[in-house]
Amino acid sequence: MPKLTVDGVEVEVPAGSTLLQACEAAGAEVPRFCYHDRLSIAGNCRMCLVEVEKAPKPVASCAFPAGDGQVVHTKSELARKAQKGTMEFLLINHPLDCPICDQGGECDLQDQAMGYGYHSTRYTENKRAVADKHMGPLVKTIMTRCIHCTRCVRFSTEIAGVTDMGMLNRGENAEITTYLEKALDSELSANVIDLCPVGALTSKPYAFVARPWELKKTETVDVMDAVGSNIRVDARGSEVLRVLPRLHEDINEEWISDKTRYACDGLKRQRLDRPYVRGADGKLKPASWDQAFATIASNVKEVSGKQMAAIAGDMVDAESMFALKSLMTALGSPNTDCRQDGTKLQAGARAGYIFNTTIAGIERADALLIVGSNPRWEAALVNARIRKTWMRKPIKIGVVGERLDLTYDYDYLGAGPQTLAEIASGEHAFTQVLKDAKAPMLIVGQGALSRADGEAVLATCQAIAEQTGMVYDESRTETPGEDGAEPTVTVTPAWNGFNVLHTAAARVAGLDLGFVPGEGGKDVEAILKAAKSGGVKFLYLLAADEIEAKAFPNCFVVYQGHHGDIGAQAADVVLPGAAYTEKDGLYVNTEGRVQLGVGAAFPPGEARADWKILRALSNVLGQTLPYDTLEDLRMALNKAHPVFTGLDVTESADWSAFVEMSLTDGKMDDTVPFASPIENFYMTDPISRSSATMAACTEDFVVPKRKAAAS
């Protein structure tokens, strides 16, 4: 490990570190534009020049390796002069339009020009102008501002895995472009906006909407998928104006998907802001809370507990599901289910329904089998982590399911259950690949588990994990030392390569707290059949937006949610709830990590947090829930289910409990191939379906592909 001196401070850094990293370790601030921790080194902005003793000229610290004995000065007269000269060059062609630039107030160039620039310029020539580029409905371009740091090019190529961006020409004619003037087709495309250190790439939907100092900033978590990306919600008054990524190394690093970032405009469209009750003419009419509750109570009185059922949706917080579960239990109903898509996962053995490897743990894997999943659409940040691993080391990846562009190379093994059965029986060559790997890994998606034979698929995946050594405990190997030296102890950490990739933010929490059928209870499929036939006479939909309630003429349906989406259209009573940005709540991501969501704005009109509605309704129904505050509710939740007590931690689940679980021995249906449950990445929930921005993305990216496939 080299030792060097930076501004009089001696520092030791890992071998292979750059001078810039050594300066940061010593606490010295070095300006930069092109350098980024997660991207390859370009060394083309030259803003990070520092003085190194005995060097003939200032050195670009981002691209120069740290060496033993070096003496570095970041604030010397030579270094300062070099940095100021570089800034002067960068501003030769940059338009000084800060007052009207969307990046104003959050611009690296603006900030560093103040700290490292001259008060005036010696250049009087005309500035060059560059035509703006079309990059789709999300990224707005003003390419005259571009300083050619190439961060956007490196991100799209290295992280997102698309080759749509690059630089053309040289010198004064150099331009960043998408080559064929096409939209940037990636689920992570808008991260280039955060990376751009100037105002060349800005947010098109957010253009001229607000300045950063006008906004209230709230740190929370995303619920558009089951990844649980850490985000910052910026709101003005009661309106959410934008969503930005928040650093979390173990989940999303510092990226978010385009849906997470831009679906927020759907929060102000098609919202439910008051209760509704269906009248004698069959039309929903506005009502007071008392009228809505009285209507529900009058129908509940005529129904026995076994004729009641409740289904929880995909974006519900844990507290609300716990409150609804408690209420249904008090009413005598065992018919509860959080598996809205009909997935065959079972509660009880946590190792059987979480992403055991953890998202960060993907980087340790050296072999991967993907079953019935499209991680690029189902969990874009998980897919990015797989690509990161594939870029950095040899990893064999096999796919059973749809043949898709996943942004990394893989072996296409087959379309469905037959191939999976061959791998389980050892007849397929990929079985040996998994056995030979030191850290083999399997990802099974909801496209395989939500089928009628989903439990058989789960059992087969369990068998593959067992037979290929995907799960093992920590081990220690001691190697005797030579010539009396101390022995060398090698520790191999524990590993569980069996992973379930969820698409619903509420699913793991629902399984954790047992929001599944009780003894003699019905699951989602049985509930819906009974609701059609009249066996279930009262159905409570808690933000269950994928349930077509129109088919239940003999069942009284209550819908509680935040959008007038599928679930609300045929309900007999509609209760307005709060969206994820409007309430505090606990969410558990696909890897079993409990995270706290924080409200950033108030719900519209008379809408209320879901648990408050259920608490008030329980009082009217004569089954008052024993908590009046969110703190009381969480105490009851933690007492009943201790897994919710640890925030932002992942705990290894008991694999033996999953192995001992009795899964069906039924055969998989070889005639039906595996397929991802997501047909349109940009519209998967009531918020994104209400978003004008997501509609524009669908029009630009999804519709043309559908037309091409149909022709």
XYZ file of C-alpha atoms in Angstrom:
711
model
C 0.000 0.000 0.000
C 1.633 3.247 -1.138
C 2.253 6.058 1.344
C 2.258 9.623 0.102
C 1.927 13.153 1.413
C -0.963 15.400 0.369
C -0.843 19.035 1.497
C 1.420 18.042 4.373
C -0.771 15.109 5.467
C 0.706 11.624 5.178
C -1.815 9.073 3.933
C -1.724 5.375 3.033
C -4.049 4.180 0.275
C -4.824 0.778 -1.285
C -2.689 -0.311 -4.210
C -4.161 0.832 -7.501
C -5.648 4.024 -6.074
C -5.427 7.238 -8.042
C -3.996 10.527 -6.834
C -7.533 11.922 -6.659
C -8.598 9.137 -4.305
C -5.489 9.716 -2.205
C -6.296 13.422 -1.982
C -9.823 12.606 -0.820
C -8.445 10.189 1.782
C -6.254 13.008 3.091
C -9.245 15.353 3.298
C -8.159 17.578 0.420
C -10.803 18.848 -1.979
C -9.995 18.479 -5.657
C -12.434 19.826 -8.289
C -13.529 17.469 -11.053
C -16.143 17.099 -13.795
C -15.438 13.951 -15.781
C -14.430 11.738 -12.851
C -17.098 9.650 -11.119
C -16.571 6.881 -8.574
C -18.753 4.360 -10.440
C -17.579 5.060 -13.984
C -14.377 4.293 -15.844
C -11.709 6.991 -15.840
C -11.783 9.330 -18.837
C -9.369 12.072 -17.776
C -10.688 14.547 -20.311
C -11.889 17.582 -18.340
C -8.475 18.255 -16.700
C -10.128 20.129 -13.853
C -8.452 17.906 -11.252
C -4.914 19.118 -11.960
C -2.611 19.045 -8.929
C 1.088 19.665 -8.395
C 3.311 16.643 -7.773
C 6.859 17.422 -6.711
C 9.477 16.493 -9.351
C 6.763 16.201 -12.017
C 7.460 18.415 -15.068
C 3.904 19.790 -15.167
C 0.572 19.642 -13.292
C -0.902 16.145 -13.178
C -4.499 15.046 -13.849
C -5.068 13.382 -10.484
C -8.054 11.269 -11.591
C -5.935 9.280 -14.051
C -2.533 9.285 -12.320
C -1.716 6.357 -10.024
C -0.777 7.042 -6.427
C 2.800 6.023 -5.720
C 4.953 5.547 -2.667
C 6.755 8.689 -1.538
C 4.874 11.156 -3.731
C 4.427 14.686 -2.410
C 1.232 16.291 -3.710
C 0.018 19.874 -3.445
C -3.603 20.695 -4.236
C -3.584 24.333 -3.109
C -0.180 25.511 -4.323
C 0.114 28.457 -6.675
C 0.877 26.138 -9.609
C -2.148 23.896 -8.872
C -4.486 26.848 -8.408
C -3.303 28.489 -11.605
C -3.770 25.235 -13.539
C -7.291 24.743 -12.166
C -8.286 28.330 -12.925
C -6.869 28.056 -16.431
C -8.811 24.865 -17.046
C -12.019 26.511 -15.826
C -11.377 29.414 -18.181
C -11.063 26.994 -21.081
C -14.252 25.148 -20.109
C -16.209 28.406 -20.101
C -14.993 29.571 -23.516
C -18.029 28.129 -25.292
C -20.371 27.615 -22.344
C -23.411 29.940 -22.465
C -23.666 31.903 -19.236
C -27.433 31.430 -18.934
C -27.573 30.381 -15.283
C -30.662 32.479 -14.476
C -32.798 30.495 -16.910
C -31.049 27.123 -16.734
C -32.895 24.296 -14.977
C -29.616 23.162 -13.472
C -29.135 26.551 -11.772
C -28.666 26.088 -8.041
C -27.649 22.429 -8.490
C -24.893 22.846 -11.070
C -21.362 21.548 -10.480
C -19.969 23.936 -13.083
C -21.646 26.893 -11.395
C -20.351 25.889 -7.962
C -16.802 25.137 -9.076
C -16.590 28.284 -11.199
C -17.191 30.224 -7.999
C -14.500 28.331 -6.130
C -11.876 27.758 -8.817
C -12.583 30.236 -11.617
C -11.413 33.720 -12.587
C -13.701 36.705 -12.146
C -13.558 37.379 -15.897
C -12.361 35.818 -19.148
C -9.727 36.834 -21.663
C -11.662 35.327 -24.564
C -13.844 37.598 -26.670
C -14.534 35.361 -29.669
C -18.062 34.197 -30.469
C -19.173 31.093 -28.648
C -19.972 28.020 -30.693
C -23.537 26.696 -30.889
C -24.561 23.038 -31.045
C -27.919 21.675 -32.163
C -29.974 20.015 -29.434
C -30.429 16.262 -29.667
C -33.579 14.162 -29.359
C -33.241 11.774 -26.424
C -36.879 10.919 -25.822
C -39.605 12.179 -23.492
C -37.448 12.176 -20.343
C -34.154 13.898 -21.108
C -34.078 17.492 -22.307
C -30.921 18.521 -24.159
C -29.231 21.907 -24.540
C -25.982 20.677 -26.012
C -24.365 24.101 -26.340
C -23.755 23.835 -22.591
C -21.966 20.474 -22.894
C -18.322 20.382 -21.695
C -17.683 16.866 -23.079
C -17.047 15.179 -19.754
C -18.585 12.003 -21.299
C -20.188 10.903 -18.014
C -23.465 10.262 -19.851
C -21.729 8.161 -22.515
C -19.904 6.047 -19.939
C -23.018 5.553 -17.823
C -25.204 4.436 -20.715
C -22.525 2.042 -21.969
C -21.177 0.673 -18.697
C -24.074 0.796 -16.220
C -27.239 0.841 -18.338
C -25.792 -1.474 -20.971
C -27.025 0.374 -24.058
C -24.794 1.786 -26.780
C -27.070 4.587 -27.903
C -24.776 7.461 -26.871
C -21.317 8.515 -27.958
C -19.134 11.370 -29.174
C -18.734 12.335 -32.814
C -15.987 14.419 -34.423
C -13.036 16.095 -32.744
C -11.938 19.472 -31.445
C -14.429 22.293 -31.781
C -16.756 20.045 -33.780
C -17.048 17.372 -31.083
C -20.635 16.573 -30.037
C -22.308 14.142 -27.663
C -25.130 12.445 -29.571
C -27.354 9.406 -29.823
C -25.935 8.818 -33.329
C -29.242 8.310 -35.163
C -31.158 10.993 -33.249
C -33.177 8.298 -31.501
C -34.629 8.235 -28.001
C -32.413 6.809 -25.266
C -34.009 3.382 -24.795
C -33.092 2.283 -21.283
C -34.988 1.844 -18.023
C -32.189 3.797 -16.304
C -31.769 6.537 -18.912
C -32.639 9.535 -16.731
C -29.689 8.916 -14.406
C -27.611 10.817 -16.962
C -29.405 13.941 -15.725
C -27.951 13.501 -12.241
C -24.525 12.745 -13.702
C -24.381 15.759 -16.009
C -22.256 18.391 -14.223
C -23.698 21.199 -16.342
C -27.145 21.935 -17.764
C -26.680 20.045 -21.028
C -28.943 17.168 -19.933
C -31.898 18.123 -17.760
C -35.279 16.677 -16.871
C -37.818 17.331 -19.615
C -40.966 16.800 -17.465
C -39.492 18.997 -14.694
C -38.374 21.816 -17.013
C -39.170 25.283 -15.604
C -41.326 23.806 -12.827
C -39.445 24.873 -9.699
C -36.124 25.916 -8.233
C -34.407 23.651 -5.684
C -34.715 26.135 -2.828
C -38.518 26.164 -3.190
C -38.869 22.469 -2.435
C -39.348 20.471 0.735
C -37.033 17.459 0.545
C -38.083 14.163 2.170
C -35.995 11.000 2.302
C -38.101 7.880 1.778
C -38.252 4.641 -0.240
C -39.713 3.729 -3.616
C -42.634 1.303 -4.045
C -42.832 1.109 -7.856
C -41.119 -2.269 -7.658
C -39.833 -4.570 -4.928
C -36.236 -3.319 -4.979
C -36.924 -0.659 -2.349
C -34.719 2.006 -3.926
C -33.853 4.841 -1.573
C -35.202 8.114 -2.931
C -35.683 11.764 -2.101
C -39.111 13.228 -2.786
C -39.195 16.948 -3.506
C -42.581 18.579 -2.938
C -43.966 22.089 -3.023
C -47.028 22.396 -0.856
C -49.099 19.266 -1.348
C -47.718 18.489 -4.822
C -44.826 16.121 -5.487
C -42.725 17.691 -8.220
C -39.832 15.290 -8.599
C -38.141 12.169 -7.262
C -34.359 11.824 -7.042
C -32.103 8.917 -6.040
C -30.587 8.657 -2.577
C -27.357 6.810 -1.923
C -27.692 3.248 -0.606
C -24.743 1.050 -1.501
C -26.515 -2.235 -0.754
C -29.681 -1.585 -2.776
C -29.674 0.989 -5.554
C -26.194 2.520 -5.127
C -27.037 5.986 -6.471
C -29.300 5.097 -9.396
C -33.084 4.773 -9.795
C -35.260 3.546 -12.634
C -37.083 5.932 -14.940
C -40.446 4.764 -13.589
C -39.389 5.505 -10.016
C -38.232 8.966 -11.056
C -41.033 10.067 -13.359
C -44.266 8.286 -12.452
C -44.790 10.851 -9.679
C -46.921 13.050 -11.951
C -49.513 10.265 -11.723
C -49.980 11.188 -8.044
C -52.109 14.188 -9.006
C -54.282 12.551 -11.669
C -57.386 10.356 -11.219
C -57.075 10.630 -7.447
C -59.775 9.590 -4.994
C -60.317 12.518 -2.654
C -63.654 11.637 -0.998
C -65.721 8.536 -0.159
C -68.206 7.225 -2.726
C -71.230 4.958 -2.341
C -73.018 3.256 -5.236
C -76.634 4.350 -5.385
C -79.794 2.537 -6.485
C -79.188 3.708 -10.063
C -75.876 1.865 -10.119
C -73.740 5.009 -10.110
C -71.109 5.986 -7.567
C -72.026 9.149 -5.715
C -70.011 11.284 -3.258
C -70.749 10.502 0.371
C -69.532 11.411 3.829
C -67.306 9.088 5.842
C -70.232 8.325 8.161
C -72.461 7.356 5.223
C -69.749 5.148 3.699
C -69.053 3.387 7.010
C -72.770 2.943 7.717
C -73.245 1.333 4.296
C -70.392 -1.076 4.955
C -71.665 -1.876 8.460
C -75.181 -2.657 7.218
C -73.796 -5.158 4.714
C -71.342 -6.743 7.140
C -74.148 -7.483 9.637
C -75.843 -9.759 7.120
C -72.709 -11.780 6.314
C -70.924 -14.468 8.330
C -67.163 -14.375 8.807
C -66.553 -17.217 6.353
C -68.410 -15.269 3.676
C -66.031 -12.311 4.020
C -62.681 -11.921 2.284
C -59.899 -9.345 1.962
C -57.188 -8.892 -0.652
C -54.230 -6.547 -0.187
C -52.599 -4.856 -3.174
C -49.006 -4.453 -4.282
C -48.155 -1.022 -2.821
C -49.615 -1.306 0.690
C -47.546 -0.562 3.785
C -47.082 -3.252 6.446
C -49.048 -1.408 9.149
C -52.182 -1.207 6.997
C -52.024 -4.897 6.095
C -51.577 -5.769 9.757
C -54.598 -3.628 10.687
C -56.764 -5.235 7.970
C -55.626 -8.722 8.951
C -56.518 -7.982 12.592
C -59.936 -6.655 11.594
C -60.764 -9.646 9.384
C -59.658 -12.034 12.136
C -61.903 -10.214 14.611
C -64.805 -10.580 12.156
C -64.142 -14.321 11.923
C -62.845 -14.408 8.362
C -59.912 -16.672 7.388
C -60.086 -15.510 3.757
C -57.198 -13.052 3.438
C -54.472 -12.919 0.807
C -51.738 -10.487 -0.221
C -50.746 -12.488 -3.318
C -52.822 -10.482 -5.757
C -51.158 -12.066 -8.787
C -51.782 -15.596 -7.519
C -48.147 -16.439 -6.849
C -47.751 -19.797 -5.123
C -45.302 -18.620 -2.472
C -46.038 -19.747 1.077
C -45.681 -17.791 4.306
C -43.806 -19.357 7.195
C -40.380 -20.191 5.759
C -38.789 -16.848 4.927
C -35.923 -18.371 2.955
C -38.501 -19.571 0.438
C -39.749 -16.133 -0.575
C -36.927 -13.583 -0.246
C -33.833 -12.679 -2.246
C -31.479 -14.558 0.099
C -28.262 -13.563 -1.653
C -29.144 -9.873 -1.149
C -28.811 -7.394 -3.992
C -25.249 -6.434 -3.080
C -24.418 -10.136 -2.710
C -24.955 -10.640 -6.448
C -21.403 -9.348 -6.915
C -20.062 -12.459 -5.162
C -21.816 -14.926 -7.507
C -19.916 -16.749 -10.253
C -22.843 -18.634 -11.835
C -26.453 -17.565 -12.216
C -29.642 -19.267 -13.380
C -32.608 -16.974 -14.153
C -35.991 -18.713 -14.243
C -39.163 -17.096 -15.605
C -38.034 -13.524 -15.044
C -37.169 -10.378 -16.964
C -35.078 -8.556 -14.344
C -34.534 -5.639 -16.707
C -38.232 -4.725 -16.404
C -39.136 -6.362 -13.104
C -36.220 -4.920 -11.107
C -34.020 -2.627 -13.186
C -31.532 -2.039 -10.355
C -31.106 -5.775 -9.758
C -30.429 -6.175 -13.469
C -27.857 -3.374 -13.292
C -26.148 -5.184 -10.418
C -26.031 -8.406 -12.463
C -24.487 -6.474 -15.358
C -21.952 -4.913 -12.986
C -20.902 -8.397 -11.854
C -20.749 -9.647 -15.458
C -18.565 -6.669 -16.426
C -16.077 -7.204 -13.595
C -15.474 -10.942 -13.550
C -16.263 -14.197 -15.371
C -19.787 -15.325 -14.543
C -21.838 -17.903 -16.401
C -25.474 -16.849 -16.762
C -28.252 -19.142 -17.970
C -31.846 -18.140 -18.728
C -34.934 -20.317 -18.728
C -37.890 -18.352 -20.065
C -38.210 -15.597 -22.622
C -35.300 -14.714 -24.894
C -34.669 -11.050 -24.048
C -32.025 -8.334 -24.221
C -30.873 -8.202 -20.595
C -27.796 -5.975 -21.315
C -25.342 -8.829 -20.659
C -24.413 -12.082 -22.377
C -26.142 -15.273 -21.280
C -26.763 -18.817 -22.427
C -30.359 -19.331 -23.480
C -31.223 -22.714 -22.016
C -34.895 -23.119 -22.923
C -38.368 -21.647 -22.765
C -40.043 -23.438 -19.914
C -40.576 -26.225 -17.401
C -39.029 -28.990 -19.482
C -35.625 -27.305 -19.395
C -35.985 -26.582 -15.682
C -36.768 -30.254 -15.023
C -33.666 -31.291 -17.000
C -31.487 -29.008 -14.878
C -33.030 -30.428 -11.698
C -32.439 -34.002 -12.836
C -28.850 -33.329 -13.900
C -29.522 -34.054 -17.572
C -28.670 -30.492 -18.628
C -25.093 -29.216 -19.004
C -25.865 -26.108 -16.935
C -26.337 -28.299 -13.859
C -22.613 -28.967 -13.852
C -21.908 -25.250 -14.275
C -23.819 -24.594 -11.061
C -22.107 -27.464 -9.249
C -18.643 -26.270 -10.266
C -19.282 -22.692 -9.152
C -18.062 -21.456 -5.774
C -21.087 -19.198 -5.330
C -23.925 -20.443 -7.576
C -27.113 -18.450 -7.643
C -30.698 -18.858 -8.854
C -33.318 -16.156 -9.445
C -36.916 -17.287 -9.924
C -39.432 -14.649 -10.978
C -43.146 -14.198 -10.603
C -43.658 -15.229 -14.229
C -42.813 -18.766 -13.118
C -44.419 -18.703 -9.676
C -47.801 -17.119 -10.477
C -48.758 -19.915 -12.878
C -51.167 -22.700 -11.964
C -48.152 -24.998 -11.513
C -46.200 -22.352 -9.600
C -45.746 -24.499 -6.497
C -44.247 -27.300 -8.577
C -41.877 -24.761 -10.174
C -40.884 -23.548 -6.701
C -40.252 -27.131 -5.561
C -38.078 -27.762 -8.636
C -36.037 -24.613 -7.999
C -35.624 -25.690 -4.382
C -34.343 -29.050 -5.575
C -31.845 -27.386 -7.932
C -30.535 -25.269 -5.058
C -30.113 -28.338 -2.892
C -28.468 -30.508 -5.548
C -25.990 -27.905 -6.817
C -24.767 -26.715 -3.421
C -26.272 -23.245 -3.558
C -26.667 -23.073 0.212
C -23.854 -23.619 2.687
C -22.705 -22.390 6.095
C -19.535 -20.521 6.927
C -16.437 -22.722 6.788
C -12.812 -22.342 7.883
C -9.829 -23.961 6.213
C -6.472 -24.015 8.003
C -3.280 -24.307 5.959
C -0.108 -25.170 7.935
C 2.593 -22.497 7.769
C 6.038 -23.213 6.364
C 9.144 -23.339 8.567
C 7.198 -22.963 11.801
C 5.161 -19.975 10.616
C 1.645 -19.427 11.877
C -1.015 -21.406 9.951
C -3.149 -19.531 7.421
C -6.876 -19.597 8.099
C -9.183 -19.118 5.127
C -12.789 -18.237 5.979
C -15.517 -18.881 3.422
C -18.602 -16.856 4.389
C -22.018 -18.480 4.433
C -23.910 -18.401 1.142
C -27.532 -18.817 0.078
C -27.958 -18.573 -3.672
C -31.706 -19.244 -3.785
C -33.584 -16.058 -4.645
C -37.167 -15.056 -5.331
C -37.476 -11.813 -7.292
C -40.686 -9.993 -6.420
C -42.434 -7.345 -8.460
C -44.700 -6.028 -5.681
C -43.384 -3.731 -2.951
C -45.910 -5.096 -0.418
C -45.463 -8.812 -1.063
C -42.646 -9.720 1.329
C -44.202 -7.713 4.178
C -47.541 -9.426 3.550
C -45.945 -12.863 3.743
C -43.929 -11.836 6.806
C -47.037 -10.869 8.763
C -49.077 -13.813 7.531
C -51.539 -12.017 5.277
C -52.431 -15.344 3.695
C -55.428 -17.669 4.110
C -56.002 -18.866 7.664
C -57.163 -22.349 8.577
C -59.806 -23.352 6.049
C -59.413 -20.002 4.280
C -59.450 -19.214 0.567
C -56.589 -17.814 -1.500
C -57.012 -15.135 -4.176
C -58.121 -17.534 -6.886
C -60.681 -19.227 -4.609
C -61.888 -15.851 -3.275
C -62.574 -14.563 -6.775
C -64.399 -17.765 -7.780
C -66.519 -17.637 -4.631
C -67.258 -13.942 -5.166
C -68.613 -14.755 -8.616
C -70.725 -17.650 -7.385
C -71.960 -15.909 -4.257
C -69.942 -17.939 -1.762
C -68.145 -14.749 -0.727
C -70.650 -11.962 -0.122
C -68.316 -9.263 1.232
C -64.949 -8.461 -0.370
C -62.521 -5.831 0.923
C -59.908 -4.652 -1.586
C -57.047 -2.778 0.098
C -55.449 -1.011 -2.878
C -55.846 -4.243 -4.857
C -55.861 -2.541 -8.230
C -55.566 -5.562 -10.491
C -58.854 -7.184 -9.436
C -61.726 -6.863 -11.907
C -64.611 -6.370 -9.474
C -67.166 -6.029 -12.296
C -67.515 -9.798 -12.346
C -68.965 -9.940 -8.802
C -72.665 -9.033 -9.089
C -73.589 -11.005 -5.956
C -70.777 -9.695 -3.772
C -70.572 -6.386 -1.892
C -67.177 -4.869 -2.733
C -65.337 -2.216 -0.744
C -62.316 -0.621 -2.387
C -59.829 1.386 -0.362
C -57.065 3.064 -2.327
C -55.693 6.256 -3.805
C -56.584 6.100 -7.506
C -59.788 5.548 -9.418
C -58.202 2.569 -11.116
C -59.408 -0.956 -11.934
C -60.290 -1.879 -8.352
C -62.423 1.214 -7.739
C -64.501 1.190 -10.906
C -66.970 -1.503 -9.859
C -66.817 -1.195 -6.059
C -69.968 -0.560 -4.041
C -68.122 1.681 -1.591
C -64.912 3.563 -2.332
C -62.731 4.837 0.515
C -59.958 7.318 -0.391
C -56.539 6.307 0.958
C -53.105 7.907 0.859
C -50.374 7.186 -1.688
C -46.868 6.178 -0.603
C -45.617 9.778 -0.676
C -48.425 10.889 1.643
C -48.002 8.588 4.638
C -45.442 7.016 6.926
C -45.157 3.270 6.630
C -42.907 0.220 6.694
C -42.045 -1.608 3.477
C -39.997 -4.773 3.024
C -38.057 -5.137 -0.209
C -37.404 -8.322 -2.155
C -34.310 -9.169 -0.066
C -36.307 -8.951 3.185
C -34.938 -5.545 4.239
C -37.415 -3.537 6.344
C -37.356 0.142 5.380
C -39.217 3.221 6.585
C -41.241 5.254 4.133
C -41.863 8.868 5.108
C -44.711 11.081 3.928
C -43.642 14.058 1.831
C -47.044 15.702 1.256
C -50.626 15.615 2.497
C -53.227 13.379 0.859
C -55.785 15.241 -1.280
C -59.221 16.236 -0.012
C -60.681 13.841 2.538
C -58.232 11.013 1.829
C -56.545 9.529 4.885
C -53.760 7.070 5.718
C -54.986 3.505 5.220
C -54.487 2.350 8.811
C -56.529 5.315 10.099
C -59.440 4.381 7.838
C -59.343 0.781 9.057
C -59.156 1.894 12.685
C -62.204 4.136 12.246
C -64.123 1.413 10.363
C -63.368 -1.174 13.054
C -65.050 1.070 15.600
C -68.209 1.278 13.478
C -68.196 -2.493 12.986
C -67.970 -3.082 16.735
C -64.505 -4.666 16.533
C -62.375 -1.719 17.611
C -58.680 -2.212 16.891
C -56.552 -1.624 20.012
C -54.363 1.220 18.757
C -55.032 4.918 18.302
C -51.637 6.075 17.001
C -49.151 4.813 14.436
C -46.670 4.186 17.256
C -49.171 1.941 19.052
C -49.850 0.088 15.818
C -46.143 -0.471 15.190
C -45.656 -1.738 18.735
C -48.414 -4.294 18.159
C -46.921 -5.222 14.775
C -43.418 -5.663 16.220
C -44.737 -7.734 19.101
C -46.636 -10.079 16.793
C -43.908 -10.179 14.109
C -40.414 -9.336 15.442
C -38.972 -9.342 11.918
C -40.195 -5.747 11.583
C -38.112 -4.467 14.511
C -34.815 -4.215 12.619
C -34.714 -1.335 10.141
C -32.439 -1.403 7.089
C -30.814 -4.734 7.889
C -30.852 -8.084 6.141
C -30.867 -11.246 8.210
C -30.147 -14.723 6.883
C -33.282 -16.853 6.829
C -33.480 -20.451 8.033
C -33.038 -22.588 4.923
C -33.942 -25.825 6.704
C -37.448 -24.514 7.448
C -38.010 -24.052 3.714
C -36.609 -27.485 2.884
C -38.916 -29.083 5.432
C -41.962 -27.279 4.021
C -44.243 -29.667 2.171
C -44.434 -28.393 -1.395
C -46.597 -30.032 -4.036
C -45.257 -32.979 -5.980
C -47.441 -32.035 -8.930
C -46.001 -31.922 -12.436
C -45.108 -28.716 -14.195
C -47.039 -27.905 -17.354
C -44.523 -28.401 -20.175
C -46.866 -26.946 -22.791
C -46.768 -23.391 -21.394
C -43.416 -21.526 -21.477
C -42.380 -19.120 -18.744
C -43.210 -15.461 -19.405
C -42.630 -12.271 -17.452
C -45.789 -10.838 -15.851
C -44.807 -7.327 -16.993
C -45.824 -6.424 -20.530
C -45.138 -2.701 -20.204
C -42.375 -1.524 -17.868
C -43.778 1.994 -17.770
C -47.301 1.085 -16.612
C -47.503 -1.512 -13.855
C -49.579 0.124 -11.107
C -52.283 2.778 -10.637
C -49.767 5.603 -10.197
C -47.774 4.884 -13.351
C -50.963 4.173 -15.306
C -52.132 7.689 -14.403
C -48.846 9.304 -15.378
C -48.688 11.388 -18.553
C -44.914 10.944 -18.635
C -45.198 7.159 -18.468
C -47.818 7.308 -21.239
C -45.329 9.214 -23.402
C -42.637 6.601 -22.673
C -45.064 3.838 -23.607
C -45.780 5.589 -26.890
C -42.075 6.053 -27.659
C -40.602 2.753 -26.465
C -43.261 0.052 -26.034
C -45.804 0.643 -28.823
C -43.240 0.541 -31.693
C -41.853 -2.775 -30.409
C -45.353 -4.239 -30.190
C -46.093 -3.148 -33.751
C -42.803 -4.592 -34.969
C -43.487 -7.893 -33.210
C -47.007 -8.078 -34.646
C -45.908 -7.408 -38.227
